[in-house]
mmCIF file of C-alpha atoms and ligand atoms in Angstrom:
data_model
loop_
_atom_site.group_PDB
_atom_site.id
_atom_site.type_symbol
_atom_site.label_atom_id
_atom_site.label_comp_id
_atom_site.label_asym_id
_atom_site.label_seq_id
_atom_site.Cartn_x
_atom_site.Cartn_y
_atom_site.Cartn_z
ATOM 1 C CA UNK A 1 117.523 85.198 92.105
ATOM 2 C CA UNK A 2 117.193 87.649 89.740
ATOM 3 C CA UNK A 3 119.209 91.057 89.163
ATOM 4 C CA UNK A 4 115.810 93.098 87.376
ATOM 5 C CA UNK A 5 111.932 92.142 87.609
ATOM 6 C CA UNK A 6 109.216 94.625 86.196
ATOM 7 C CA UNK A 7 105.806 94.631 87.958
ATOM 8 C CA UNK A 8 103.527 95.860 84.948
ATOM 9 C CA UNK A 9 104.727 95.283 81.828
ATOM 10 C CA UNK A 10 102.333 98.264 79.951
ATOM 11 C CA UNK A 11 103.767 101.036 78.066
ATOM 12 C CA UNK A 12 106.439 102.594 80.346
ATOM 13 C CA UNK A 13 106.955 98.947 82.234
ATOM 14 C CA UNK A 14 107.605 97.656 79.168
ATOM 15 C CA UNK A 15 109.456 99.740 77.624
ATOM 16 C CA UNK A 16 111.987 100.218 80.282
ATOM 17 C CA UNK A 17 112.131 95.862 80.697
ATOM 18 C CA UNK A 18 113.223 96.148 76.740
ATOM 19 C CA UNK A 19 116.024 98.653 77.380
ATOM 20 C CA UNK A 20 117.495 96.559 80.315
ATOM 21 C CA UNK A 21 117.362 93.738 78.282
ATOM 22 C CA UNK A 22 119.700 95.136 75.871
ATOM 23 C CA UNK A 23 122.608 95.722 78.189
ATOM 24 C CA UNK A 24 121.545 93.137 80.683
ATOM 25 C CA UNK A 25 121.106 89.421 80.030
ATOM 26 C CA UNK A 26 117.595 88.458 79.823
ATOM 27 C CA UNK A 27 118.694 85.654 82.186
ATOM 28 C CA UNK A 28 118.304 88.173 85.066
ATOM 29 C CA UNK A 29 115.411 89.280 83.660
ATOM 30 C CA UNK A 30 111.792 88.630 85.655
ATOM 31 C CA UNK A 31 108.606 90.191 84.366
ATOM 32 C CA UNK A 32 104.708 90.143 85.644
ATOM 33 C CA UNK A 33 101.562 91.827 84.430
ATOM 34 C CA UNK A 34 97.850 91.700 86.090
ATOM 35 C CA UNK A 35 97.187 90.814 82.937
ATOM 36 C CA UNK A 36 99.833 87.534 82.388
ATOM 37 C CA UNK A 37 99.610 87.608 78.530
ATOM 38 C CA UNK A 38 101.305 90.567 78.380
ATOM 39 C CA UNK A 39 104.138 89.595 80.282
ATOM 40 C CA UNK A 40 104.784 86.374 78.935
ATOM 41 C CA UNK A 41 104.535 87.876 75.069
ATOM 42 C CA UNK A 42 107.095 90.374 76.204
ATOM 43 C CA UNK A 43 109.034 87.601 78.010
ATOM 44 C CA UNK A 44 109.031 85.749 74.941
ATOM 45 C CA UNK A 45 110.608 88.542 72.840
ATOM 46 C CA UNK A 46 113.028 89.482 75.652
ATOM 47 C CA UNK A 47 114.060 85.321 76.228
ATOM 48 C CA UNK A 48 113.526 86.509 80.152
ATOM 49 C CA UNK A 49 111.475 84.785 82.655
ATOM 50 C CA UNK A 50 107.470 85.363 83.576
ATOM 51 C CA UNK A 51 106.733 85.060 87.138
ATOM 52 C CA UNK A 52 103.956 87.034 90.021
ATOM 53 C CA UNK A 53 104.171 89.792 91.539
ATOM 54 C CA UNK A 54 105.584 87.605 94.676
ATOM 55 C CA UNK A 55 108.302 85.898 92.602
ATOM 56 C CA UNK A 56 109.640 89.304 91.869
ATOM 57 C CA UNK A 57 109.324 90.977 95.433
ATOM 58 C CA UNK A 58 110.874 87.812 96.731
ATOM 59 C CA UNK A 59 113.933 87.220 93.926
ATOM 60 C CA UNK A 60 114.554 90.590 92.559
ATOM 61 C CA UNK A 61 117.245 93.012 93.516
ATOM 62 C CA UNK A 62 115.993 95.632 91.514
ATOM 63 C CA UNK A 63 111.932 95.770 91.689
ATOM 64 C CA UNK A 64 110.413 98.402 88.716
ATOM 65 C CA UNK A 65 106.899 99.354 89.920
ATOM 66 C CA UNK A 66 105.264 100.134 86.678
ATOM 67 C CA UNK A 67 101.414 100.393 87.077
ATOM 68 C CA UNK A 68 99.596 103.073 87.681
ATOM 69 C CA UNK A 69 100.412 105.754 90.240
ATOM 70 C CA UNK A 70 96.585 104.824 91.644
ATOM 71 C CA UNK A 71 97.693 101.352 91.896
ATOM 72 C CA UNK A 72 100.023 101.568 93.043
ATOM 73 C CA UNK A 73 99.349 101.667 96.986
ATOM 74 C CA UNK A 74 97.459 98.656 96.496
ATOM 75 C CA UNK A 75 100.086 96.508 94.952
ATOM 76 C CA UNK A 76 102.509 97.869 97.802
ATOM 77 C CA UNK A 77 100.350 96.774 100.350
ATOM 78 C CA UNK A 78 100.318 93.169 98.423
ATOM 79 C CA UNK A 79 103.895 92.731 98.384
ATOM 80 C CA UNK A 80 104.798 94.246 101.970
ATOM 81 C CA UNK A 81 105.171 91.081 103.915
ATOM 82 C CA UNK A 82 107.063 89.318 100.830
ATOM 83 C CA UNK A 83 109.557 92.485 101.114
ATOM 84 C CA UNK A 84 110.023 92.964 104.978
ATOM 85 C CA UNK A 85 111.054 88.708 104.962
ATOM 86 C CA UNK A 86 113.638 89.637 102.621
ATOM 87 C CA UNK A 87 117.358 88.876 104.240
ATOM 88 C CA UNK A 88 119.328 90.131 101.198
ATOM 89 C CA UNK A 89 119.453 93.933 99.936
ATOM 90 C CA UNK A 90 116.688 95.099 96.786
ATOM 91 C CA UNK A 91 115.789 98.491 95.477
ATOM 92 C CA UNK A 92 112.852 99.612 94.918
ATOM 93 C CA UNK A 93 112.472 101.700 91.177
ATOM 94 C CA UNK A 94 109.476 103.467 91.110
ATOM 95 C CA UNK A 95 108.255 105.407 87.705
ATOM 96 C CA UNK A 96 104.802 106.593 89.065
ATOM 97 C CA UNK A 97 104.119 110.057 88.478
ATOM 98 C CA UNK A 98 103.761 112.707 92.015
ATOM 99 C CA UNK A 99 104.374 109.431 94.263
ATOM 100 C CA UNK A 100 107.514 110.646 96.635
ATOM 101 C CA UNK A 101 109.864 108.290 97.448
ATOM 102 C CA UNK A 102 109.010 109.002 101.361
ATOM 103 C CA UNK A 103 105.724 108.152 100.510
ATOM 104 C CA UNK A 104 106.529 104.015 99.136
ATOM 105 C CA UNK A 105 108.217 103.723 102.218
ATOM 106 C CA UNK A 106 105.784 105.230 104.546
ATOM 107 C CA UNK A 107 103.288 102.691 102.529
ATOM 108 C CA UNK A 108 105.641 100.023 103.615
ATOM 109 C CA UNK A 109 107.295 101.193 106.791
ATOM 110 C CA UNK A 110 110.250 100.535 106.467
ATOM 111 C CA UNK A 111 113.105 102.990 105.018
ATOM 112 C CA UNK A 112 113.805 100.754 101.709
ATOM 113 C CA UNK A 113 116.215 102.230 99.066
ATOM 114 C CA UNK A 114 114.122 104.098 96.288
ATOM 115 C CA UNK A 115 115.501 105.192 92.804
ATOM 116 C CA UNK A 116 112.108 107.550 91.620
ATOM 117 C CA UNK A 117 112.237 107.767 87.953
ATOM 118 C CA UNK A 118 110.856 109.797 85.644
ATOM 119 C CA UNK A 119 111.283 107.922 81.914
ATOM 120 C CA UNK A 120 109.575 108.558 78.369
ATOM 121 C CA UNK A 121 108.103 106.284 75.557
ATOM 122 C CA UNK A 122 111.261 106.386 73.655
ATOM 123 C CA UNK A 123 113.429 104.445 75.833
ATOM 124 C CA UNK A 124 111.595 101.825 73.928
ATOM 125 C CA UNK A 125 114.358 102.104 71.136
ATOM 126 C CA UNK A 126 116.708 103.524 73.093
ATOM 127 C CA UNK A 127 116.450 107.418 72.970
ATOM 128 C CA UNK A 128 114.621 107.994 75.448
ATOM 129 C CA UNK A 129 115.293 110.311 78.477
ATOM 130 C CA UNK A 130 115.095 108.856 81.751
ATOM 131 C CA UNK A 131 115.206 111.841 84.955
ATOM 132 C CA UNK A 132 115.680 109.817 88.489
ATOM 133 C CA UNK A 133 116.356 110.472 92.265
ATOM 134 C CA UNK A 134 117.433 108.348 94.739
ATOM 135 C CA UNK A 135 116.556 108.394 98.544
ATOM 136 C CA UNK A 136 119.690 108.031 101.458
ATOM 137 C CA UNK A 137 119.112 104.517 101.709
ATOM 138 C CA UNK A 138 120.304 103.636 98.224
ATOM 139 C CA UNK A 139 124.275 103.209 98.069
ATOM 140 C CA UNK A 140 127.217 104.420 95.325
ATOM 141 C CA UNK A 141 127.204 101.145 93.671
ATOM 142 C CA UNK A 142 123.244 100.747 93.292
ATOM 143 C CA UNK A 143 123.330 104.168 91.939
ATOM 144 C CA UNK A 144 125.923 103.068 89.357
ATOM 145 C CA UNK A 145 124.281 99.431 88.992
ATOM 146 C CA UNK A 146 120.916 101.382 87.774
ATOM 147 C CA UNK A 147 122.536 103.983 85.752
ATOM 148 C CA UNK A 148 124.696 101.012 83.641
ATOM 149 C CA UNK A 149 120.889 98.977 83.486
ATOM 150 C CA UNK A 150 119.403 101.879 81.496
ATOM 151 C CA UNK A 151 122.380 102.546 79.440
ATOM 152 C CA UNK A 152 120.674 101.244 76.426
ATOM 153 C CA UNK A 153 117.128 103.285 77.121
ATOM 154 C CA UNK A 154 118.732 106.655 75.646
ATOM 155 C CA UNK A 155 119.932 109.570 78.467
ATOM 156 C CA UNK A 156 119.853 109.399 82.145
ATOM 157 C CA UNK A 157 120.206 112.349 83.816
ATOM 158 C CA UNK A 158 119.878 112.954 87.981
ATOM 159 C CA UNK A 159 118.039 115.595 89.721
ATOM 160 C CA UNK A 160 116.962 116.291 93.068
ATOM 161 C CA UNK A 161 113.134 114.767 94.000
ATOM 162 C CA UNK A 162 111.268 118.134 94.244
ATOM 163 C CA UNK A 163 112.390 119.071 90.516
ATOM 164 C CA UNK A 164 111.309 115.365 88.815
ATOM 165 C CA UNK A 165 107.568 116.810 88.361
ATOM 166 C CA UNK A 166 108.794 119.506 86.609
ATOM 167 C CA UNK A 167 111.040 117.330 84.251
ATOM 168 C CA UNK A 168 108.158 115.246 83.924
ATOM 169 C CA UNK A 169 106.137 117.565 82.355
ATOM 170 C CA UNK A 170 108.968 118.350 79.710
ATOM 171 C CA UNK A 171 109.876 114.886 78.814
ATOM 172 C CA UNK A 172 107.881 112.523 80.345
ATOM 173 C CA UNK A 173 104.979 114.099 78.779
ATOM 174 C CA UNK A 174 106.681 116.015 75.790
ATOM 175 C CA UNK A 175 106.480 113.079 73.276
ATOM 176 C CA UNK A 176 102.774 113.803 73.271
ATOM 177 C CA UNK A 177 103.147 117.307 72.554
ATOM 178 C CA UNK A 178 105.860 116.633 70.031
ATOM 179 C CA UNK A 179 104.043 113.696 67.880
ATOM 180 C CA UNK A 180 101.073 116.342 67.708
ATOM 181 C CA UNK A 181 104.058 119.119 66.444
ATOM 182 C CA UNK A 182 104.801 116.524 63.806
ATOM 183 C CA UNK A 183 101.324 115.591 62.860
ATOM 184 C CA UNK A 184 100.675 119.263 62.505
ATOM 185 C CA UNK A 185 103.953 119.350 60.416
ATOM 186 C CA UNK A 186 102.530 116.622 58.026
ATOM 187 C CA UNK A 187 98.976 117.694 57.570
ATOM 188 C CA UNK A 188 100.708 121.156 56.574
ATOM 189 C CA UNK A 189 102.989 119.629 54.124
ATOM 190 C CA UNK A 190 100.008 117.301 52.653
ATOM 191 C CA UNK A 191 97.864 120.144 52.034
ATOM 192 C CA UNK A 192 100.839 121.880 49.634
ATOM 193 C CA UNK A 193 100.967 118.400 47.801
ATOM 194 C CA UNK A 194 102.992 115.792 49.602
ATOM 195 C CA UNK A 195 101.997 111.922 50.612
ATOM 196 C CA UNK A 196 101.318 111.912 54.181
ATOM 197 C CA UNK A 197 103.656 108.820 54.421
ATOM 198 C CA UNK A 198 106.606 110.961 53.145
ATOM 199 C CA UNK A 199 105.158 113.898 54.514
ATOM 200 C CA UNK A 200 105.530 112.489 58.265
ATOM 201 C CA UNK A 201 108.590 111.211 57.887
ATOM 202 C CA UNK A 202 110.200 114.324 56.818
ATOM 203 C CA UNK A 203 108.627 116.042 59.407
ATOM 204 C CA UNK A 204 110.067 113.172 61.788
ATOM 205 C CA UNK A 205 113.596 113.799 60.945
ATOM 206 C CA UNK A 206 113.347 117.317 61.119
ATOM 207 C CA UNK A 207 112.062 116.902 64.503
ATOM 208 C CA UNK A 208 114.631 114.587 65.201
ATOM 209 C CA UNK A 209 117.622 116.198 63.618
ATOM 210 C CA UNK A 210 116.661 119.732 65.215
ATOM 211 C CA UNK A 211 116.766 118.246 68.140
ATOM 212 C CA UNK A 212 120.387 117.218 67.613
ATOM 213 C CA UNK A 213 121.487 120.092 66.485
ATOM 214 C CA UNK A 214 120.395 121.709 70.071
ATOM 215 C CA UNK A 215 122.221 119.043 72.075
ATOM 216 C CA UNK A 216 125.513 118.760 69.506
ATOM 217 C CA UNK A 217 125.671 121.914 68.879
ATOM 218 C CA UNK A 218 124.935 123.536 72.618
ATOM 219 C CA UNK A 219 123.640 126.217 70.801
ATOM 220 C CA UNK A 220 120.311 128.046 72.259
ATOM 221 C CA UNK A 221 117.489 126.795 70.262
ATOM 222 C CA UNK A 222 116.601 130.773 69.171
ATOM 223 C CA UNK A 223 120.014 131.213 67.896
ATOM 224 C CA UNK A 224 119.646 128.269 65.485
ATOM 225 C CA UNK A 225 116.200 129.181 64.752
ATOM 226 C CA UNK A 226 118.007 132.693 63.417
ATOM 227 C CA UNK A 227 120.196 130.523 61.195
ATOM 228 C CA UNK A 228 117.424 129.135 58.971
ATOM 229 C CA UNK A 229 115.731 132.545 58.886
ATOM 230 C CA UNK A 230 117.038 134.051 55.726
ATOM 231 C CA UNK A 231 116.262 138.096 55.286
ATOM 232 C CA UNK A 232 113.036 138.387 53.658
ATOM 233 C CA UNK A 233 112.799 134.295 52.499
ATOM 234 C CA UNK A 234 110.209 131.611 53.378
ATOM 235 C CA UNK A 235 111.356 130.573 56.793
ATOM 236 C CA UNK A 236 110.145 133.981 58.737
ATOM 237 C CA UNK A 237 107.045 133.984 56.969
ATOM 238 C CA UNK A 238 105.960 130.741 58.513
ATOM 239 C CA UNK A 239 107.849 131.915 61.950
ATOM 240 C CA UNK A 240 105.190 134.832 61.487
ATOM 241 C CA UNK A 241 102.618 132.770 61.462
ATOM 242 C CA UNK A 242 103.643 130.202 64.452
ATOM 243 C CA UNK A 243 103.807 133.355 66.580
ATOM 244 C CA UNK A 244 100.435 134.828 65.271
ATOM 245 C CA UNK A 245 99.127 131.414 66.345
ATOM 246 C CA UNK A 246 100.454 131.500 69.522
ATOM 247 C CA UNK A 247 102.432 128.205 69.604
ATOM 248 C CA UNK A 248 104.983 129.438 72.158
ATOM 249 C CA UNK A 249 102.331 130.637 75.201
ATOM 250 C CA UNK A 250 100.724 127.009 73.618
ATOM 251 C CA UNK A 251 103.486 124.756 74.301
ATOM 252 C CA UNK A 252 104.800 127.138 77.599
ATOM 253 C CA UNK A 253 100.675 126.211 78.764
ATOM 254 C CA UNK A 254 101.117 122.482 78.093
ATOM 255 C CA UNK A 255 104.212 122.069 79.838
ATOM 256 C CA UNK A 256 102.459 123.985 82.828
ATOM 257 C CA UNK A 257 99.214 121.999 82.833
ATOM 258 C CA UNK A 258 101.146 119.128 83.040
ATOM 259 C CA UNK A 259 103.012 120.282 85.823
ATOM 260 C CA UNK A 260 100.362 121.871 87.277
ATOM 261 C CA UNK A 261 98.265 118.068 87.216
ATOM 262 C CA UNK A 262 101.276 116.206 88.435
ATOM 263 C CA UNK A 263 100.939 118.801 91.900
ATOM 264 C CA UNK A 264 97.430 117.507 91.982
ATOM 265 C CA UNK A 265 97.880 114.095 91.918
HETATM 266 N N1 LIG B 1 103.290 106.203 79.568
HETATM 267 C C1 LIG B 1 104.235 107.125 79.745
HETATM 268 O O1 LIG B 1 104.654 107.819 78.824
HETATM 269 C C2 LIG B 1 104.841 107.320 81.123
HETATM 270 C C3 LIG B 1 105.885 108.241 81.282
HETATM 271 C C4 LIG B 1 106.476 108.372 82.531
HETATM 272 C C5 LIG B 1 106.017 107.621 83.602
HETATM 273 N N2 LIG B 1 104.983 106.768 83.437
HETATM 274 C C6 LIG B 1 104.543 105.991 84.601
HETATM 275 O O2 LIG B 1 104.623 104.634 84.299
HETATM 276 C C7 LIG B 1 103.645 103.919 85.067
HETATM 277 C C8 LIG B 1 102.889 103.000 84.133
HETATM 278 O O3 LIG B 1 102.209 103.781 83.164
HETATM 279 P P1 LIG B 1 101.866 103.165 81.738
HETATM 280 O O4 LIG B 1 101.568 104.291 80.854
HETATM 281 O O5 LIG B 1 102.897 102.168 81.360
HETATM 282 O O6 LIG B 1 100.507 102.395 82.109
HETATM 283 P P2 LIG B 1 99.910 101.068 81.443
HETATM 284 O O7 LIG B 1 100.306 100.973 80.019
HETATM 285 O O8 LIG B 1 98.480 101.047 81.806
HETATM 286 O O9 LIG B 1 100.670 99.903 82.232
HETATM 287 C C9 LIG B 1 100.360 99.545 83.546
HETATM 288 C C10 LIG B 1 100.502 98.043 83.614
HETATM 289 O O10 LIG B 1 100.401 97.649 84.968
HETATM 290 C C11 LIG B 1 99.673 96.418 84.988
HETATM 291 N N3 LIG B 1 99.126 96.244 86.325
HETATM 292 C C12 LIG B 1 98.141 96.924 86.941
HETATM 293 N N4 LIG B 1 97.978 96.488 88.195
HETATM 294 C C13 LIG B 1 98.888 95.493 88.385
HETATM 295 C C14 LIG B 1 99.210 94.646 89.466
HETATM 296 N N5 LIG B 1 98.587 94.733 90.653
HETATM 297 N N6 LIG B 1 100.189 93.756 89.286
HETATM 298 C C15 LIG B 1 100.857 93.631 88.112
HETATM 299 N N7 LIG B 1 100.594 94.410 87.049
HETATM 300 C C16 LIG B 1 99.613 95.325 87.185
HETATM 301 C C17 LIG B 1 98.620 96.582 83.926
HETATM 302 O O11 LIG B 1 98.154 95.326 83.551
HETATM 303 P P3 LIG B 1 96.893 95.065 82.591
HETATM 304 O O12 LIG B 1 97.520 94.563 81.307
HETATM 305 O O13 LIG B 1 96.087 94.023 83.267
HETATM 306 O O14 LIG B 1 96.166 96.357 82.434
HETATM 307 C C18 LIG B 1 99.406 97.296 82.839
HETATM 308 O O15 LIG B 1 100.042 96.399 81.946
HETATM 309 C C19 LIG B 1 102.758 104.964 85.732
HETATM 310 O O16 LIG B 1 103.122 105.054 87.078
HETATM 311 C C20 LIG B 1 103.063 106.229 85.002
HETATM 312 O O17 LIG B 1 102.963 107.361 85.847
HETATM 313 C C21 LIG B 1 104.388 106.578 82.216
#
């Protein structure tokens, strides 16, 4: 038996099997991939084990479903039987965006317990931010279990299941708008005369250490925007010209489109 097994070891499957693995032992560890040479590299830097899709829906007490939300009825209806001859207790962790936890067990018919998360890229090197709900059927100590797994992925935080789409499109999608912020950053800062290497990587830990300052701090983000807005210096100049480019309606649209695609889904 084992304790975690991943079903899709891509980007977010991946990434969430590496932060397990760091406050886990890769002994409990079980990974498989349509493609099985991308589980068994990842297996191989994780020291876990490579199985099928059956091994894990068989062995597994926690199951991560990490392909893609339109695969993912398919690869339900694959491992129903495997699940419903099941004696012992598993939960099922589901990351696929708009997918409702009713909806996995409607696919299976049965009332299974269901953590729905909502994770980021960055859990990868453990800061990323990880939203989840669970359905009735999961108990206190599952909740805790799942919550201690991802301890090493960066921030969990809980939420009820009709907000997750919305805190989807703010972090689950928000490295994407952010890498572009810091791009932007960088090609600004090589056009006054820096190398783009040192270029991105102070825009990086600007990015990074303004973020900080909004969580350490608690202070709202406009507040500490006023701070490095001296009278009549540099700073409101390019705030000037952020606002005559419309970057806040920009980045309040992509957030909303987002959103907006995750109801379509
Ligand atoms: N990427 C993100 O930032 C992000 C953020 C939040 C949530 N999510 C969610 O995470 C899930 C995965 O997204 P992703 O970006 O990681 O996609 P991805 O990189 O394409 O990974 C999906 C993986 O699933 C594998 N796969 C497909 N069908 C399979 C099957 N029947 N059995 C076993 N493995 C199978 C694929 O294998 P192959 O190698 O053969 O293609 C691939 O490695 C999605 O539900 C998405 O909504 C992603």
């Amino acid at each position: 038996m084992y304790k975690f097994g991943f079903i899709g070891t891509g980007n977010m499957g991946g990434a969430i099997a590496e932060a397990v693995a760091r406050s886990e032992s890769p002994k409990n560890i079980i990974v498989s991939n349509r493609t099985r040479e991308k589980a068994e590299i990842l297996a191989e830097r994780l020291g876990c084990t490579v199985g099928d899709n059956d091994d894990i829906a068989e062995k597994a007490k926690y199951i991560f479903l990490g392909v893609k939300p339109q695969m993912l009825e398919n690869l339900l209806i694959s491992i129903k039987d495997k699940l419903k001859d099941r004696k012992d207790r598993f939960v099922l962790v589901t990351m696929a965006a708009a997918v409702t936890m009713e909806k996995i067990c409607s696919l299976l018919g049965e009332n299974y317990p269901v953590i729905r998360i909502m994770p980021n890229t960055p859990v990868s090197i453990g800061m990323g931010t990880t939203v989840y709900c669970v359905n009735n059927s999961v108990s206190r100590d599952e909740k805790e279990e799942f919550v201690f797994a991802m301890s090493k992925s960066g921030v969990t935080e809980e939420t009820d299941e009709k907000l997750i789409d919305a805190a989807s499109a703010v972090s689950g999608c928000g490295p994407a708008f952010v890498y572009m912020f810091a791009q932007s950053m960088a090609d600004g800062a090589v056009k006054c005369g820096l190398t783009r290497a040192l270029a991105i990587k102070l825009a990086a830990q600007t990015i990074m250490g303004a973020g900080a300052m909004i969580i350490e701090t608690e202070r709202h983000p406009e507040s500490l925007k006023d701070d490095v807005c001296s009278p009549g210096g540099t700073t409101i100049e390019g705030v000037e010209a952020l606002e005559k480019g419309g970057m806040r309606a920009a980045v309040i649209d992509a957030v909303c489109s987002s959103y907006n695609k995750n109801k379509k889904l």
